[in-house]
Amino acid sequence: MVMGTENIKLRILWLSWKDVHNPLAGGAEVISDALMSRLVKDGHEVRLITAGFPGSKSSDKINGYGVTRVGSRQSVYWQTFRHVRKNLKEWPDLVVEEVNTIPFFSKFYLKKPRVLFFHMLCRQIWFYQMVFPFSLIGYLIEPLYLRLIKQGRVIAMSGSTKQDLMRSGFKARDITVISEGIEIPMLKNLNSVKKFAKPTMLSLGAMRGMKRTDHQIKAFEIAKQSVP
């Protein structure tokens, strides 16, 4: 993840709006948890600052990395600023800032090497997840705050996200695309797999407007025209 640091042990401060134990956690949090866990196994010290949720602990330990929960889903950005300025301003060697809907703007209060981590940009998602006029406001201000934070190394989860970032002013040479993986054990023998009698397509995921589950259903109908 950090090139040329194989033998250097870093203190890494990770900023994210949710952790993997949050009831609202999704795929992004699973990936972040895997990355932080592996960094810890490589000998680095990792601290995650994230939002609290009903029944959560303010301090926690998950898979070897420390977790500090401050504020709520709405106030986590401001509370992170306050907590870091008071307790961790000089601590990290590296800051990893996840940008999920809204950035933490850490460049303005942490003068440390930083990596921005994008799973995707919001853009049209604002219109599926927020009511008007907040959806329009989010859609219009996203390109503006992206230009404010574009500096240093960036990690993106797909080529399409990289293209979106480049359209927002990020330089291609600064963006590294990493692929998502799975940890399900591989099948050793396909003959042992019990199949449905008819060709079957399965969709897994949350049913929210932004996930476009209705498009998947329409895709099934189109597929049935050529697959009996």
XYZ file of C-alpha atoms in Angstrom, residues 11-175:
165
model
C 2.246 4.791 12.850
C -0.828 5.062 10.623
C -3.868 7.178 11.455
C -6.932 6.006 9.501
C -10.013 8.221 9.192
C -13.375 6.734 8.205
C -17.016 7.486 8.953
C -17.839 3.852 9.855
C -16.002 0.817 11.196
C -16.672 -2.828 10.453
C -18.690 -3.268 13.707
C -21.086 -0.448 12.835
C -24.601 -1.827 12.120
C -24.589 0.260 8.918
C -21.219 -1.085 7.753
C -20.986 -2.394 4.209
C -18.431 -3.588 1.704
C -16.241 -0.502 2.074
C -15.772 -1.215 5.773
C -14.976 -4.893 5.125
C -12.223 -3.854 2.725
C -10.813 -1.216 5.081
C -10.797 -3.720 7.941
C -8.862 -6.210 5.798
C -6.293 -3.562 4.815
C -5.803 -2.299 8.364
C -5.526 -5.855 9.725
C -2.825 -6.702 7.182
C -0.917 -3.504 7.946
C -0.903 -4.526 11.615
C 0.357 -8.003 10.684
C 3.162 -6.305 8.738
C 4.266 -4.613 11.967
C 2.676 -1.184 11.574
C 0.636 0.499 14.312
C -2.801 1.527 13.094
C -5.390 3.721 14.791
C -8.856 4.238 13.324
C -10.911 7.333 14.134
C -14.565 6.794 13.262
C -18.148 7.543 14.280
C -19.928 6.059 17.259
C -23.264 4.225 17.084
C -25.868 3.164 19.666
C -24.221 0.799 22.166
C -20.697 1.290 20.801
C -17.542 1.655 22.893
C -15.594 4.894 22.656
C -12.364 2.860 22.554
C -12.045 -0.559 20.972
C -9.600 -3.016 19.425
C -10.447 -4.819 16.186
C -8.097 -7.314 14.548
C -5.041 -5.676 16.096
C -5.761 -2.030 15.311
C -7.058 0.535 17.772
C -10.443 2.201 17.281
C -11.576 5.527 18.703
C -15.212 6.458 18.123
C -16.171 10.115 18.288
C -19.448 11.830 17.528
C -22.179 10.396 15.337
C -22.515 9.718 11.638
C -23.282 13.410 11.129
C -20.789 14.950 13.587
C -17.837 12.569 13.121
C -15.986 14.973 10.800
C -16.010 17.865 13.264
C -15.372 15.608 16.279
C -12.460 13.932 14.465
C -10.898 17.342 13.875
C -11.242 18.197 17.585
C -9.920 14.840 18.798
C -6.949 14.742 16.436
C -5.940 18.328 17.148
C -6.033 17.657 20.874
C -4.538 14.157 21.078
C -2.900 12.976 17.849
C -1.591 15.986 15.967
C 2.044 14.788 16.063
C 1.433 11.039 16.411
C 1.051 9.645 12.868
C 3.725 9.023 10.281
C 1.007 8.563 7.670
C -2.671 9.515 7.401
C -5.151 7.449 5.384
C -8.317 9.452 4.783
C -11.319 7.584 3.453
C -13.560 9.821 1.378
C -17.051 8.386 1.512
C -19.589 11.082 0.572
C -17.791 13.817 2.564
C -14.013 14.158 3.172
C -12.403 14.785 6.557
C -10.296 17.661 5.127
C -7.323 16.359 7.146
C -4.832 18.297 4.993
C -5.910 21.464 6.790
C -5.117 20.235 10.321
C -2.607 17.388 9.902
C 0.670 18.289 8.211
C 1.639 14.665 7.619
C 2.043 12.468 4.503
C -1.431 11.463 3.427
C -3.218 8.957 1.219
C -6.784 9.591 0.076
C -8.862 6.419 -0.232
C -11.898 6.482 -2.569
C -14.284 3.581 -3.016
C -16.316 5.711 -5.429
C -17.548 9.245 -5.962
C -21.131 10.170 -5.175
C -22.285 12.334 -8.098
C -25.749 10.987 -9.104
C -25.970 8.964 -5.877
C -26.887 12.189 -4.095
C -30.256 12.111 -5.875
C -31.007 8.578 -4.688
C -29.935 8.947 -1.063
C -30.884 12.533 -0.171
C -34.052 14.570 -0.465
C -34.230 17.781 -2.465
C -32.674 20.384 -2.080
C -29.890 18.604 -0.131
C -29.356 16.206 -3.035
C -28.744 19.089 -5.421
C -26.458 20.852 -2.949
C -24.366 17.695 -2.512
C -24.169 17.161 -6.261
C -22.973 20.719 -6.859
C -20.432 20.979 -4.034
C -18.733 17.593 -4.552
C -16.490 18.793 -7.445
C -15.609 21.868 -5.361
C -14.418 20.031 -2.248
C -12.596 17.464 -4.377
C -10.512 20.262 -5.844
C -9.775 21.488 -2.318
C -8.315 18.155 -1.171
C -6.566 16.959 -4.359
C -2.980 16.583 -3.233
C -0.664 13.602 -2.788
C -1.261 9.896 -3.312
C -4.701 8.460 -3.991
C -6.083 4.921 -3.853
C -9.169 4.090 -5.917
C -11.155 0.871 -5.998
C -11.843 0.861 -9.754
C -10.786 2.280 -13.085
C -14.081 4.160 -13.343
C -13.437 5.889 -10.014
C -9.973 6.831 -11.261
C -11.539 8.400 -14.361
C -14.036 10.298 -12.187
C -11.191 11.613 -10.032
C -9.211 12.711 -13.074
C -12.237 14.652 -14.309
C -12.218 16.394 -10.919
C -8.617 17.525 -11.318
C -6.612 14.639 -9.848
C -3.516 13.576 -11.783
C -3.409 10.062 -13.221
C 0.133 9.453 -11.942
C -1.016 10.022 -8.346
C -3.840 7.447 -8.472
